């Protein structure tokens, strides 16, 4: 027995109780309810087995929603990380407005996604929005577009807003990672005549691996769980082009089909766990 | 012993924290505290959920007057039009519903599960003042579940500006072919023929629903057959044709370029400015325009029945929006007090005088403000009036149909597939609800 522990074992009791009450019990209940026809219109609950899951996986419309969610998660994760690293590298140098720019780029992180959604609804407005106005001023009238109303551009338009919103958070994590890299490595590389790209490829990126891991996981989870931004900007439209798992769960739940929406929620939960653990495993394996 | 005492203290603190954390899960805060039937009511708050366009200044003025008289504050919780129903249903389903919420009348009451979520108002004193239609359309299974003291026995029709039609020698359409001709003439004159706002999901299905009274005239058992699952919407030829013609209109460019992003709030200006020629909308709309746009004269507008499927019938709604009390609220008695206040003659007169969107009165002795367009529409239709599907078919979800119409416009669904897909959704919902026949 280890008698040198700073805290006694029963200190784990409180977090464990809270974890069980607020996570394990609701999750287990959710799993159980996803096999029932629980709904708002009928007080009786019947066991329906896997019928909800069969309905979801047999219906192309729900598969499209899963595909949209994956596209959204992957695209936002890649863009936020690539831009985040670029901005972190740029803002890790010494110059006068460095702190101001860091604050500026981090600012959207502090805003509510709902507020951002409302603002960007106006920004993208085909008649009065600033995007089309700027294109008009630049003489690019041919590019003016109904960005959120066209099935071909709506998802991309939402992805851009999400990237704009959270790229600052990625930047901050990368800046912290960059500051942890010892100057000795970079000085040694300079002496050996390494180019900037070689330093990035062989020193900075490998040293940033823990930051990359955490950013990848956080962004993938956030991407798979996206709701508020899509809800405000497009509500899943037009023609379901931006429909994601959480907006469907919300719509099914509010229509009163609790059991069915819980089944969708379970799929999302399992899906998110698989993706997050796979990424974590792959990244930590490489770190080892 | 000292260690044991520390352990006990630690355990006690742990339990205290858990109890404290769980305590937050109970209760509903100040707004719903305590008995509501007696004692000092100052500081009490009644939450009222409504779609953003349903509450105007006079509603807020009356709420303020009620607060001055009783000390009970009315907190309006407004949601965007296309999200209202979803938000309130979610809140009710999670036990976090408002004290009072608005619903469409007729069979639409069923969407909010009246037996579970609505307080029975059958015995309230103000019921005696109501017109019979206002009681019937706010009742379900013989119980009155909503207050319609400011009802809108309204209908939808196609609104147009008379001067625009006259300037361009356009004949008021009496069938689909004439309607297309009118659209072509408007297009040739540089006017976008129809303002359609596809983004707000509550609207696009009007084009299909407009044909429902004709469908009922052709088959008097239509709604019974739909409500007992003998047929689906896809089996009704009038609905299929209406959607085919709607698709044709969209393809012909009658809705302009930005119809997928258009919203209701911009419709007043779109019509008043002459940029757009027509809109399918409720009969009180010209008065609503006048309230929102300076210089608009409601009498400048006319209306004709939805011409799709060569329809000649007016489709009646069940009575517009109506107010319900959340049966699970702790403030049912306070909410009833608010309803009684709103039903007082003086307050009703104030409401009807300022809210000119009410085209007919639901209360004996109170005058409404029917628009010229509405009167013209009803007179022209004569006896050809029938209740619409939205007010008569269980689990009718116009938002869902409108959403599927978006997919029809983008080419991913055919008109028939829209209805088949909708039938699938509706049947699943009705089956879950234990509706007989599903």
XYZ file of C-alpha atoms in Angstrom:
726
model
C 0.000 0.000 0.000
C 1.256 3.435 -0.894
C 1.340 5.515 2.297
C 3.108 8.464 0.673
C 0.016 9.727 -1.156
C -0.716 13.394 -0.496
C -4.492 12.905 -0.498
C -6.476 9.995 0.939
C -8.425 7.792 -1.518
C -11.857 8.818 -0.302
C -11.277 12.265 -1.812
C -12.280 10.671 -5.081
C -15.746 10.011 -3.654
C -17.280 13.411 -4.436
C -16.189 13.610 -8.094
C -17.154 9.971 -8.531
C -20.645 10.533 -7.116
C -21.146 13.626 -9.277
C -19.806 11.797 -12.342
C -22.151 8.869 -11.762
C -25.186 11.100 -11.116
C -24.632 13.550 -13.938
C -23.013 11.370 -16.591
C -23.179 7.611 -16.064
C -26.823 7.462 -14.965
C -28.182 9.798 -17.718
C -26.055 8.018 -20.339
C -27.298 4.600 -19.237
C -30.882 5.878 -19.199
C -30.343 7.374 -22.651
C -29.074 4.071 -23.951
C -32.069 2.251 -22.491
C -34.566 4.822 -23.829
C -33.111 4.645 -27.333
C -34.622 1.154 -27.552
C -38.117 2.424 -26.711
C -40.899 4.390 -28.431
C -40.917 7.023 -25.643
C -42.665 10.120 -26.982
C -44.522 13.257 -25.966
C -47.955 12.145 -27.102
C -48.210 8.820 -25.353
C -47.604 8.095 -21.689
C -46.889 4.419 -22.273
C -43.345 3.396 -23.183
C -42.792 0.251 -25.255
C -39.598 -1.606 -26.024
C -38.960 -1.433 -29.778
C -35.547 -3.065 -29.953
C -33.243 -1.797 -32.676
C -35.998 -0.328 -34.841
C -34.850 3.292 -34.360
C -31.294 2.388 -35.298
C -32.504 0.407 -38.311
C -34.617 3.385 -39.397
C -31.636 5.717 -39.085
C -29.149 3.556 -40.975
C -31.641 2.454 -43.634
C -32.736 5.995 -44.441
C -30.465 7.841 -46.816
C -31.648 11.144 -45.410
C -30.098 10.408 -42.032
C -26.904 9.108 -43.647
C -26.639 12.429 -45.463
C -26.843 14.178 -42.104
C -24.024 12.017 -40.743
C -21.980 12.823 -43.856
C -22.599 16.566 -43.410
C -21.483 16.302 -39.792
C -18.263 14.510 -40.783
C -17.525 17.054 -43.530
C -18.119 19.902 -41.094
C -15.923 18.344 -38.387
C -13.046 17.486 -40.727
C -13.075 20.764 -42.651
C -13.216 22.944 -39.547
C -10.552 20.860 -37.789
C -8.117 21.066 -40.693
C -8.680 24.762 -41.352
C -8.556 25.793 -37.695
C -5.319 23.886 -37.137
C -3.537 25.004 -40.292
C -4.528 28.638 -39.817
C -3.938 28.401 -36.059
C -0.350 27.192 -36.532
C 0.281 29.864 -39.164
C -1.045 32.617 -36.938
C 0.845 31.294 -33.923
C 4.116 31.265 -35.877
C 3.474 34.807 -37.097
C 2.497 36.122 -33.669
C 5.302 34.346 -31.810
C 7.796 36.875 -33.138
C 8.681 40.132 -31.446
C 6.921 43.135 -32.935
C 5.015 46.125 -31.662
C 1.382 45.125 -32.179
C 1.869 41.476 -31.264
C -0.227 41.443 -28.085
C -2.924 43.584 -29.643
C -3.221 41.208 -32.601
C -3.273 38.151 -30.337
C -6.154 39.683 -28.386
C -7.932 40.668 -31.582
C -7.748 37.177 -33.068
C -8.796 35.583 -29.785
C -11.761 37.919 -29.348
C -14.361 35.875 -31.348
C -13.757 32.929 -28.992
C -15.312 34.979 -26.208
C -18.482 35.751 -28.178
C -21.570 33.557 -28.022
C -22.033 31.412 -31.147
C -25.622 32.658 -31.260
C -24.485 36.279 -31.468
C -21.920 35.361 -34.102
C -24.613 33.501 -36.048
C -26.920 36.514 -36.024
C -24.098 38.831 -37.105
C -23.028 36.573 -39.952
C -26.610 36.182 -41.116
C -26.454 39.887 -41.899
C -22.926 39.620 -43.282
C -24.036 36.950 -45.771
C -27.361 38.610 -46.668
C -27.532 38.570 -50.480
C -29.137 42.035 -50.715
C -27.659 44.001 -47.832
C -24.740 41.887 -46.592
C -21.191 43.178 -46.461
C -19.751 40.226 -48.404
C -21.720 40.997 -51.549
C -21.245 44.750 -50.973
C -17.443 44.349 -50.914
C -17.556 42.157 -54.011
C -19.634 44.865 -55.695
C -17.153 47.614 -54.742
C -14.327 45.505 -56.133
C -16.212 45.140 -59.388
C -16.726 41.432 -58.818
C -20.505 41.549 -59.205
C -20.428 38.198 -60.951
C -19.300 36.585 -57.701
C -22.130 38.061 -55.633
C -24.171 35.212 -54.305
C -26.878 34.011 -51.948
C -24.247 32.376 -49.729
C -26.518 30.787 -47.132
C -29.411 30.172 -49.512
C -27.543 28.110 -52.093
C -27.084 24.405 -51.378
C -23.657 24.560 -53.027
C -22.254 27.252 -50.740
C -24.256 27.078 -47.503
C -22.161 24.447 -45.702
C -18.916 26.143 -46.736
C -20.286 29.481 -45.520
C -21.086 27.991 -42.102
C -17.666 26.291 -41.943
C -15.956 29.634 -42.582
C -17.829 31.237 -39.687
C -16.911 28.380 -37.343
C -13.243 28.651 -38.376
C -13.306 32.426 -37.863
C -14.871 31.889 -34.446
C -12.403 29.381 -33.042
C -9.138 29.835 -34.926
C -7.991 32.176 -32.145
C -8.337 29.421 -29.570
C -6.148 27.115 -31.660
C -3.664 29.940 -32.123
C -3.353 30.459 -28.362
C -2.706 26.753 -27.719
C -0.072 26.705 -30.465
C 1.571 29.862 -29.123
C 1.849 28.169 -25.718
C 3.358 25.121 -27.443
C 5.818 27.260 -29.397
C 6.965 29.067 -26.287
C 7.756 25.720 -24.676
C 10.248 24.882 -27.440
C 13.763 25.550 -26.239
C 15.695 28.122 -28.256
C 18.687 25.789 -28.078
C 17.192 23.515 -30.748
C 16.545 26.397 -33.114
C 19.976 27.953 -32.524
C 21.655 24.605 -33.148
C 19.646 24.254 -36.353
C 20.721 27.755 -37.412
C 24.371 26.831 -36.845
C 23.869 23.708 -38.945
C 22.446 25.895 -41.722
C 18.849 24.618 -41.580
C 16.277 26.495 -43.664
C 13.095 27.917 -42.146
C 11.077 25.058 -43.657
C 13.505 22.455 -42.293
C 13.252 23.979 -38.820
C 9.457 23.862 -39.085
C 9.442 20.296 -40.392
C 12.057 18.748 -38.090
C 11.912 20.829 -34.901
C 8.788 22.919 -34.494
C 6.100 20.479 -35.710
C 7.478 17.476 -33.747
C 7.788 19.616 -30.623
C 4.255 20.906 -31.120
C 2.796 17.397 -31.238
C 1.059 17.619 -27.812
C -0.576 20.905 -28.887
C -1.603 19.392 -32.215
C -3.117 16.402 -30.412
C -5.218 18.489 -28.074
C -6.335 20.829 -30.859
C -7.262 17.958 -33.154
C -9.327 16.255 -30.483
C -11.041 19.421 -29.250
C -11.852 20.558 -32.782
C -13.123 17.184 -33.930
C -15.388 16.871 -30.903
C -16.614 20.461 -31.310
C -17.200 19.835 -35.014
C -19.164 16.642 -34.469
C -21.240 18.297 -31.764
C -21.925 21.540 -33.626
C -25.426 22.923 -33.128
C -25.892 26.568 -32.188
C -24.089 28.139 -35.125
C -25.889 25.983 -37.695
C -29.195 26.475 -35.904
C -28.977 30.256 -36.093
C -27.389 30.612 -39.515
C -29.395 28.108 -41.548
C -31.426 25.865 -39.221
C -30.127 22.963 -41.293
C -31.294 24.390 -44.631
C -31.464 25.100 -47.437
C -32.786 21.697 -48.483
C -30.913 20.035 -45.584
C -27.569 21.097 -47.059
C -26.292 22.093 -43.611
C -28.276 19.609 -41.531
C -26.035 18.057 -38.877
C -26.688 15.402 -36.255
C -27.452 17.807 -33.449
C -29.974 19.856 -35.427
C -31.804 16.647 -36.372
C -31.725 15.459 -32.747
C -33.178 18.805 -31.694
C -35.913 18.700 -34.339
C -36.877 15.107 -33.589
C -36.888 15.779 -29.855
C -39.053 18.854 -30.202
C -41.468 16.977 -32.455
C -41.979 14.717 -29.456
C -40.130 11.587 -30.662
C -37.915 11.274 -27.593
C -36.919 7.639 -28.105
C -35.896 8.232 -31.689
C -33.941 11.386 -30.924
C -32.217 9.576 -28.044
C -31.156 6.868 -30.510
C -29.675 9.579 -32.739
C -27.946 11.033 -29.678
C -26.465 7.635 -28.842
C -25.109 7.305 -32.368
C -23.487 10.700 -32.080
C -22.034 9.847 -28.667
C -20.524 6.557 -29.877
C -19.312 8.200 -33.044
C -17.633 11.065 -31.169
C -15.971 8.633 -28.749
C -14.609 6.488 -31.583
C -13.197 9.481 -33.445
C -11.722 11.137 -30.351
C -10.123 7.968 -28.965
C -8.782 6.949 -32.382
C -7.114 10.310 -32.856
C -5.773 10.285 -29.303
C -4.379 6.796 -29.724
C -2.801 7.557 -33.087
C -1.194 10.770 -31.899
C 0.095 9.454 -28.568
C 1.452 6.344 -30.294
C 3.518 8.572 -32.568
C 4.643 10.655 -29.588
C 5.903 7.478 -27.888
C -9.600 10.147 17.001
C -8.465 13.415 15.510
C -8.100 11.760 12.095
C -11.502 10.190 12.419
C -13.082 13.542 13.205
C -11.400 15.019 10.146
C -12.707 12.190 7.991
C -16.203 12.693 9.313
C -15.946 16.411 8.620
C -14.685 15.719 5.102
C -17.518 13.267 4.446
C -20.016 15.759 5.850
C -18.690 18.497 3.593
C -18.823 16.145 0.601
C -22.450 15.297 1.307
C -23.215 18.970 1.827
C -21.723 19.853 -1.548
C -23.624 17.068 -3.309
C -26.831 18.201 -1.634
C -26.076 21.783 -2.632
C -25.385 20.785 -6.228
C -28.560 18.715 -6.430
C -30.604 21.455 -4.811
C -30.013 23.517 -7.956
C -31.811 20.854 -9.959
C -35.059 21.438 -8.138
C -37.271 24.505 -7.903
C -37.796 27.000 -10.658
C -36.631 30.218 -9.126
C -38.520 33.289 -8.073
C -40.876 33.388 -11.017
C -42.721 30.276 -9.961
C -42.295 30.296 -6.255
C -44.982 29.641 -3.721
C -48.736 29.662 -3.904
C -50.129 31.883 -6.567
C -53.644 32.192 -5.332
C -53.218 34.491 -2.428
C -50.913 36.898 -0.731
C -48.613 39.528 -2.180
C -48.123 38.937 -5.887
C -45.683 41.776 -6.503
C -42.467 40.449 -7.929
C -44.217 37.495 -9.582
C -43.406 36.906 -13.225
C -45.497 35.160 -15.864
C -43.562 33.965 -18.893
C -45.364 34.175 -22.231
C -43.868 32.434 -25.265
C -44.797 33.642 -28.736
C -43.437 33.907 -32.227
C -41.767 37.277 -32.731
C -44.406 38.696 -35.074
C -47.336 37.800 -32.849
C -46.588 40.310 -30.099
C -46.846 44.017 -30.885
C -46.827 47.241 -28.885
C -50.428 46.997 -27.692
C -49.785 43.542 -26.203
C -46.886 44.996 -24.255
C -48.955 48.007 -23.171
C -51.685 45.734 -21.832
C -49.084 43.613 -20.076
C -47.729 46.743 -18.417
C -51.211 47.784 -17.329
C -51.728 44.319 -15.861
C -48.471 44.658 -13.947
C -49.540 48.054 -12.594
C -52.842 46.616 -11.414
C -51.609 43.354 -9.949
C -47.847 43.572 -9.512
C -47.456 40.533 -11.769
C -44.919 41.100 -14.508
C -45.385 39.630 -17.971
C -42.152 38.411 -19.510
C -42.561 37.882 -23.276
C -40.193 35.244 -24.619
C -40.171 35.716 -28.376
C -38.665 33.292 -30.872
C -38.011 33.589 -34.606
C -41.079 32.610 -36.631
C -39.600 29.463 -38.122
C -38.277 28.195 -34.812
C -41.076 29.081 -32.406
C -42.957 25.798 -32.475
C -39.781 23.724 -32.114
C -38.492 25.791 -29.208
C -41.733 25.787 -27.222
C -42.357 22.093 -27.799
C -38.820 21.337 -26.598
C -39.362 23.446 -23.494
C -42.682 21.796 -22.723
C -41.214 18.362 -23.320
C -38.388 18.990 -20.880
C -40.656 20.423 -18.184
C -39.238 23.920 -18.680
C -42.236 25.322 -20.515
C -43.424 28.920 -20.188
C -46.474 29.743 -18.085
C -48.408 30.810 -21.180
C -47.729 29.914 -24.794
C -49.327 30.603 -28.146
C -50.532 27.903 -30.502
C -52.367 27.790 -33.792
C -55.982 26.808 -33.271
C -57.925 23.868 -34.683
C -56.222 20.499 -34.886
C -52.884 22.289 -34.493
C -53.601 22.388 -30.758
C -52.898 18.661 -30.795
C -49.250 19.380 -31.684
C -48.723 20.625 -28.154
C -50.406 17.615 -26.576
C -53.330 19.526 -24.990
C -54.331 16.853 -22.465
C -50.853 16.921 -20.983
C -49.679 20.483 -21.510
C -52.738 22.753 -21.526
C -54.893 23.836 -18.608
C -58.655 23.348 -19.059
C -60.258 26.776 -19.473
C -63.833 25.594 -20.072
C -65.152 27.071 -16.827
C -63.542 30.508 -17.102
C -66.050 33.418 -16.929
C -64.913 35.048 -20.175
C -65.883 31.987 -22.232
C -69.484 33.213 -22.385
C -68.381 36.280 -24.372
C -66.726 34.313 -27.172
C -68.132 33.598 -30.605
C -68.925 29.928 -31.123
C -66.215 29.480 -33.759
C -63.619 30.866 -31.360
C -64.626 28.270 -28.756
C -64.832 25.387 -31.218
C -61.432 26.068 -32.756
C -59.750 26.381 -29.354
C -61.238 23.152 -28.022
C -60.059 19.593 -28.106
C -62.114 16.582 -27.078
C -64.842 18.833 -25.722
C -62.605 20.922 -23.465
C -61.576 24.508 -24.059
C -57.793 24.624 -23.922
C -57.074 28.102 -25.253
C -58.245 31.688 -25.138
C -59.022 33.289 -28.467
C -60.312 36.704 -27.394
C -58.556 38.326 -30.298
C -59.150 35.767 -32.965
C -58.467 36.032 -36.625
C -61.012 34.006 -38.525
C -58.642 34.432 -41.363
C -57.731 32.869 -44.651
C -54.861 32.870 -47.099
C -55.045 34.317 -50.572
C -52.747 35.837 -53.166
C -52.248 39.533 -52.454
C -51.465 42.019 -55.207
C -51.177 45.778 -55.555
C -54.102 46.955 -57.647
C -52.211 49.839 -59.242
C -49.417 47.553 -60.440
C -51.944 45.242 -62.094
C -53.755 48.199 -63.675
C -50.569 49.836 -64.971
C -49.546 46.614 -66.671
C -53.035 45.651 -67.882
C -52.979 42.475 -65.842
C -56.244 40.616 -65.324
C -56.854 39.260 -61.831
C -56.168 35.529 -62.336
C -59.018 33.057 -61.966
C -57.005 29.910 -62.722
C -53.428 28.684 -63.006
C -53.004 29.563 -66.691
C -54.106 33.146 -66.050
C -51.847 33.297 -63.024
C -48.856 32.302 -65.146
C -49.801 34.951 -67.694
C -49.921 37.547 -64.908
C -46.496 36.432 -63.694
C -45.052 36.673 -67.202
C -46.486 40.167 -67.624
C -44.997 41.270 -64.301
C -41.628 39.791 -65.240
C -41.737 41.641 -68.562
C -42.418 44.872 -66.641
C -39.325 44.321 -64.478
C -41.273 43.251 -61.395
C -40.432 39.963 -59.664
C -43.837 38.240 -59.791
C -43.997 36.561 -56.370
C -42.341 37.207 -53.006
C -41.695 33.739 -51.623
C -39.645 33.372 -48.443
C -38.520 29.783 -48.408
C -36.171 30.235 -45.456
C -39.033 30.874 -43.033
C -40.450 27.395 -42.990
C -43.976 28.373 -41.993
C -44.897 29.781 -45.368
C -44.132 27.790 -48.544
C -46.653 25.054 -47.781
C -49.455 27.660 -48.166
C -49.316 27.050 -51.908
C -50.187 23.404 -51.349
C -52.581 24.024 -48.486
C -54.395 26.538 -50.714
C -55.606 23.584 -52.776
C -56.915 21.680 -49.764
C -60.374 23.277 -49.778
C -60.747 22.303 -53.425
C -59.575 18.790 -52.576
C -62.168 18.667 -49.793
C -64.873 19.833 -52.170
C -63.877 17.036 -54.553
C -63.782 14.483 -51.726
C -65.821 15.416 -48.630
C -64.247 12.525 -46.702
C -60.704 13.765 -47.411
C -59.774 14.839 -43.889
C -61.361 11.779 -42.286
C -59.406 9.535 -44.626
C -56.165 11.378 -43.854
C -56.857 11.283 -40.115
C -57.505 7.549 -40.144
C -54.538 6.786 -42.405
C -56.713 5.418 -45.199
C -54.799 7.680 -47.542
C -51.688 9.845 -47.369
C -50.983 13.295 -48.772
C -49.231 11.693 -51.730
C -52.538 10.018 -52.658
C -54.340 13.353 -53.055
C -54.051 14.429 -56.715
C -54.771 18.089 -55.898
C -51.749 18.238 -53.568
C -49.454 16.585 -56.108
C -50.572 18.975 -58.845
C -50.193 21.987 -56.530
C -46.575 21.047 -55.814
C -45.864 20.350 -59.481
C -47.121 23.820 -60.336
C -45.163 25.322 -57.443
C -42.027 23.707 -58.818
C -42.865 25.067 -62.257
C -43.215 28.573 -60.796
C -39.821 28.341 -59.133
C -38.163 27.061 -62.293
C -39.729 29.871 -64.309
C -38.003 32.362 -61.994
C -41.260 33.788 -60.630
C -39.755 33.919 -57.105
C -36.649 35.871 -58.110
C -33.047 35.016 -57.304
C -32.918 35.084 -53.518
C -36.073 33.231 -52.550
C -34.089 30.650 -50.576
C -32.821 33.422 -48.270
C -35.857 35.692 -48.265
C -37.527 36.185 -44.904
C -40.984 37.341 -43.863
C -39.779 40.538 -42.194
C -38.589 41.892 -45.552
C -41.852 41.111 -47.307
C -43.607 44.377 -46.395
C -40.983 46.486 -48.103
C -40.696 44.063 -51.016
C -44.396 44.462 -51.790
C -44.790 48.130 -50.867
C -41.818 49.182 -52.985
C -43.267 47.462 -56.040
C -40.175 45.308 -56.402
C -42.371 42.235 -56.065
C -45.879 41.828 -57.468
C -47.685 39.226 -55.320
C -47.507 37.151 -52.181
C -49.651 34.306 -50.816
C -50.563 35.471 -47.335
C -53.255 35.963 -44.696
C -56.083 38.432 -45.265
C -55.005 40.853 -42.551
C -51.635 41.394 -44.199
C -52.363 44.846 -45.747
C -53.060 46.218 -42.251
C -49.854 44.589 -41.054
C -47.988 46.306 -43.895
C -49.458 49.660 -42.880
C -48.255 49.075 -39.331
C -44.731 48.367 -40.520
C -44.235 50.654 -43.528
C -45.060 54.353 -43.496
C -47.410 55.560 -46.194
C -48.978 52.195 -47.024
C -52.721 52.325 -47.663
C -54.245 48.887 -47.013
C -57.039 49.618 -49.474
C -54.523 49.686 -52.339
C -54.287 45.903 -52.202
C -56.543 43.172 -53.478
C -56.628 39.410 -53.067
C -57.653 36.363 -55.072
C -57.807 32.696 -54.142
C -54.733 30.558 -54.569
C -54.992 29.659 -58.276
C -52.945 26.468 -58.241
C -54.872 23.413 -59.489
C -57.378 25.936 -60.916
C -58.751 26.316 -57.413
C -61.761 28.556 -56.779
C -62.204 27.836 -53.078
C -61.140 29.918 -50.119
C -59.207 27.906 -47.560
C -60.268 28.905 -44.071
C -57.914 28.703 -41.149
C -59.221 27.632 -37.773
C -58.924 31.056 -36.168
C -55.295 32.051 -36.204
C -53.227 31.997 -33.067
C -54.598 31.370 -29.627
C -53.209 31.454 -26.076
C -52.833 28.450 -23.790
C -51.841 28.046 -20.161
C -49.171 25.471 -19.398
C -50.963 22.903 -17.223
C -47.650 22.014 -15.572
C -46.865 25.586 -14.578
C -46.888 26.577 -10.919
C -48.640 29.780 -11.951
C -51.836 28.474 -13.544
C -54.040 30.685 -11.352
C -51.977 33.795 -12.076
C -52.147 32.996 -15.776
C -55.933 32.626 -15.541
C -56.023 36.023 -13.833
C -54.082 37.475 -16.792
C -56.517 35.883 -19.265
C -59.465 37.337 -17.344
C -57.784 40.751 -17.473
C -57.280 40.502 -21.238
C -60.951 39.559 -21.676
C -62.216 42.718 -19.943
C -64.205 44.883 -22.390
C -61.993 47.933 -21.982
C -58.853 45.951 -22.713
C -60.411 44.152 -25.640
C -61.444 47.476 -27.170
C -57.910 48.787 -26.770
C -56.522 45.636 -28.352
C -58.847 45.649 -31.358
C -58.441 49.399 -31.880
C -54.664 49.178 -32.081
C -54.216 45.705 -33.527
C -55.711 46.159 -36.932
C -54.468 42.789 -38.081
C -57.619 41.192 -36.701
C -59.966 40.854 -39.624
C -62.856 39.467 -37.619
C -63.751 39.564 -33.964
C -63.982 36.520 -31.769
C -65.820 38.411 -29.025
C -69.467 39.494 -29.006
C -69.834 43.264 -29.342
C -66.251 43.994 -30.359
C -65.511 45.335 -33.843
C -62.542 44.106 -35.893
C -60.829 45.708 -38.884
C -61.352 43.569 -41.972
C -59.164 44.667 -44.849
C -60.615 45.520 -48.236
C -58.545 42.686 -49.677
C -59.975 40.171 -47.222
C -63.551 41.326 -47.842
C -62.992 41.226 -51.593
C -61.617 37.699 -51.365
C -64.460 36.393 -49.228
C -67.123 38.091 -51.365
C -65.621 36.751 -54.586
C -65.523 33.217 -53.219
C -69.173 33.312 -52.216
C -70.136 29.882 -50.901
C -66.900 28.302 -52.028
C -65.251 28.197 -48.629
C -63.856 25.182 -46.838
C -61.609 24.571 -43.846
C -57.978 24.070 -44.821
C -55.887 20.971 -44.175
C -53.700 22.736 -41.618
C -56.684 23.266 -39.340
C -58.256 19.878 -39.951
C -55.634 17.164 -40.411
C -53.933 15.639 -37.366
C -50.171 16.155 -37.204
C -50.210 18.458 -40.224
C -46.774 20.046 -40.172
C -46.502 22.909 -42.633
C -42.898 23.526 -41.600
C -41.930 20.019 -42.607
C -43.676 20.342 -45.975
C -41.944 23.683 -46.564
C -38.603 22.133 -45.649
C -39.176 19.337 -48.155
C -40.209 21.926 -50.760
C -36.704 23.375 -50.409
C -35.399 20.020 -51.582
C -37.898 20.080 -54.437
C -36.585 23.474 -55.523
C -33.007 22.213 -55.508
C -34.030 19.184 -57.561
C -33.297 16.481 -55.005
C -36.966 15.535 -54.568
C -39.862 15.408 -57.027
C -43.273 16.843 -56.001
C -44.612 13.329 -55.428
C -41.536 12.414 -53.352
C -42.063 15.500 -51.192
C -45.482 14.209 -50.228
C -44.326 10.595 -49.808
C -41.510 11.738 -47.560
C -43.907 13.911 -45.606
C -46.367 11.015 -45.218
C -43.555 8.893 -43.804
C -42.705 11.523 -41.175
C -46.332 12.162 -40.280
C -47.154 8.465 -39.997
C -44.166 7.877 -37.694
C -45.321 10.688 -35.436
C -48.956 9.538 -35.420
C -47.885 5.957 -34.739
C -45.775 7.059 -31.780
C -48.743 9.029 -30.511
C -50.940 5.945 -30.656
C -53.316 7.579 -33.136
C -55.924 5.080 -34.251
C -55.345 3.740 -37.758
C -51.600 4.442 -37.826
